[in-house]
Short mmCIF file of C-alpha atoms in Angstrom, two decimals:
data_model
loop_
_atom_site.label_atom_id
_atom_site.label_comp_id
_atom_site.label_asym_id
_atom_site.label_seq_id
_atom_site.Cartn_x
_atom_site.Cartn_y
_atom_site.Cartn_z
CA MET A 1 -37.19 24.17 -9.53
CA ASP A 2 -37.94 24.32 -5.81
CA PRO A 3 -34.66 24.65 -3.83
CA GLU A 4 -35.96 22.22 -1.21
CA GLU A 5 -36.11 19.49 -3.86
CA ILE A 6 -32.41 19.99 -4.60
CA LEU A 7 -31.00 20.59 -1.12
CA GLN A 8 -32.35 19.25 2.14
CA ILE A 9 -31.44 21.16 5.28
CA THR A 10 -32.09 19.68 8.70
CA SER A 11 -30.69 20.69 12.05
CA THR A 12 -29.99 19.29 15.48
CA SER A 13 -29.45 21.36 18.60
CA ASP A 14 -28.62 20.43 22.18
CA ASP A 15 -30.28 21.92 25.27
CA GLN A 16 -27.02 21.32 27.16
CA ASN A 17 -25.16 23.56 24.70
CA PRO A 18 -27.35 26.60 23.96
CA GLY A 19 -26.22 28.61 20.97
CA TRP A 20 -24.86 25.51 19.17
CA ILE A 21 -26.54 23.83 16.22
CA GLN A 22 -25.54 21.18 13.72
CA VAL A 23 -26.89 21.85 10.23
CA ASN A 24 -27.04 18.80 7.97
CA LEU A 25 -26.95 19.36 4.22
CA ALA A 26 -28.08 16.60 1.84
CA GLY A 27 -28.31 16.69 -1.93
CA LYS A 28 -26.84 19.50 -4.01
CA LEU A 29 -25.66 22.94 -2.90
CA SER A 30 -25.93 24.53 -6.32
CA SER A 31 -27.11 27.75 -7.95
CA ASP A 32 -30.74 26.68 -7.55
CA ALA A 33 -30.41 26.29 -3.77
CA ALA A 34 -27.64 28.76 -2.82
CA LYS A 35 -29.92 31.67 -1.86
CA TRP A 36 -32.16 29.37 0.16
CA PHE A 37 -29.10 28.03 2.01
CA ARG A 38 -28.04 31.60 2.81
CA SER A 39 -31.50 32.52 4.11
CA GLU A 40 -31.58 29.42 6.34
CA ILE A 41 -28.17 30.22 7.87
CA ASN A 42 -29.24 33.84 8.41
CA ARG A 43 -32.45 32.64 10.07
CA LEU A 44 -30.43 30.51 12.50
CA LEU A 45 -28.11 33.41 13.31
CA ILE A 46 -31.09 35.71 13.92
CA SER A 47 -32.57 33.00 16.17
CA GLY A 48 -29.49 33.22 18.41
CA TYR A 49 -27.32 30.33 17.27
CA ARG A 50 -23.65 31.33 17.31
CA GLU A 51 -21.81 28.02 16.92
CA ILE A 52 -22.80 26.34 13.66
CA ASP A 53 -21.40 22.99 12.56
CA LEU A 54 -22.21 22.34 8.89
CA ASP A 55 -22.35 18.56 8.44
CA LEU A 56 -21.66 17.78 4.78
CA SER A 57 -21.64 13.98 5.09
CA SER A 58 -24.76 13.70 2.88
CA LEU A 59 -23.88 16.50 0.46
CA GLN A 60 -23.42 14.95 -2.98
CA TYR A 61 -22.51 18.01 -5.04
CA ILE A 62 -21.41 21.61 -4.66
CA ASP A 63 -20.91 24.12 -7.47
CA SER A 64 -19.32 27.58 -7.55
CA PHE A 65 -22.58 29.20 -6.39
CA GLY A 66 -22.67 26.90 -3.39
CA LEU A 67 -19.01 27.54 -2.61
CA ALA A 68 -19.65 31.27 -2.87
CA GLU A 69 -22.31 31.07 -0.14
CA LEU A 70 -20.03 29.43 2.44
CA VAL A 71 -17.89 32.52 3.04
CA PRO A 72 -20.83 34.90 3.68
CA ALA A 73 -22.32 32.25 6.00
CA TYR A 74 -19.03 32.12 7.92
CA LEU A 75 -18.72 35.92 7.99
CA GLY A 76 -22.32 36.22 9.20
CA ALA A 77 -21.48 33.95 12.13
CA CYS A 78 -18.33 35.97 12.86
CA GLU A 79 -20.32 39.23 12.84
CA LYS A 80 -22.50 37.73 15.59
CA LYS A 81 -19.36 36.77 17.57
CA GLY A 82 -19.79 33.14 16.58
CA THR A 83 -18.25 30.62 14.23
CA LEU A 84 -19.15 28.23 11.46
CA ARG A 85 -17.25 24.97 10.96
CA ILE A 86 -17.54 22.35 8.24
CA ILE A 87 -17.60 18.77 9.50
CA ASN A 88 -17.70 15.33 7.87
CA PRO A 89 -17.27 16.34 4.24
CA ARG A 90 -17.09 13.53 1.73
CA ARG A 91 -13.58 13.13 0.30
CA LEU A 92 -14.43 14.78 -3.06
CA ILE A 93 -16.31 17.66 -1.40
CA ARG A 94 -13.37 18.26 0.95
CA HIS A 95 -11.01 18.27 -2.05
CA ILE A 96 -13.19 20.92 -3.75
CA LEU A 97 -13.27 23.06 -0.59
CA VAL A 98 -9.49 22.85 -0.13
CA SER A 99 -8.85 23.50 -3.85
CA ALA A 100 -10.90 26.68 -3.49
CA HIS A 101 -8.73 27.59 -0.44
CA LEU A 102 -11.75 27.75 1.83
CA ASP A 103 -9.69 25.96 4.46
CA ASP A 104 -7.73 29.22 4.76
CA VAL A 105 -10.91 30.89 6.04
CA ILE A 106 -13.21 28.21 7.45
CA GLU A 107 -12.28 25.30 9.71
CA ILE A 108 -12.86 22.10 7.72
CA GLY A 109 -12.84 18.75 9.46
CA PRO A 110 -11.28 15.60 8.01
CA ALA A 111 -12.92 13.79 5.11
CA GLN A 112 -15.52 11.19 5.87
CA GLU A 113 -14.27 7.69 5.11
CA LYS A 114 -16.60 6.62 2.29
#
């Protein structure tokens, strides 16, 4: 299955804040899309973005493969002297992230009220 059918990745940047980008994930961050997610984050880092906000408000599902890609994405940003933050996770997604102790490594914003 095509990863783009499972996970949609869009981004928004701001000319007033060069180096910052918001990456919006929608759908499922699962084994079928995990490598594609990693390549997209790497592409943004290579393009010069150093401050990445991952907006998970439209992410419906994340599995262990998806979770496993978040740490390398964060470390990739750190290697470039940047950061990666998770913003607007749905309540269940935030619970999964915290249960996996990712909040010990990656800044995770409060749960979206839905």
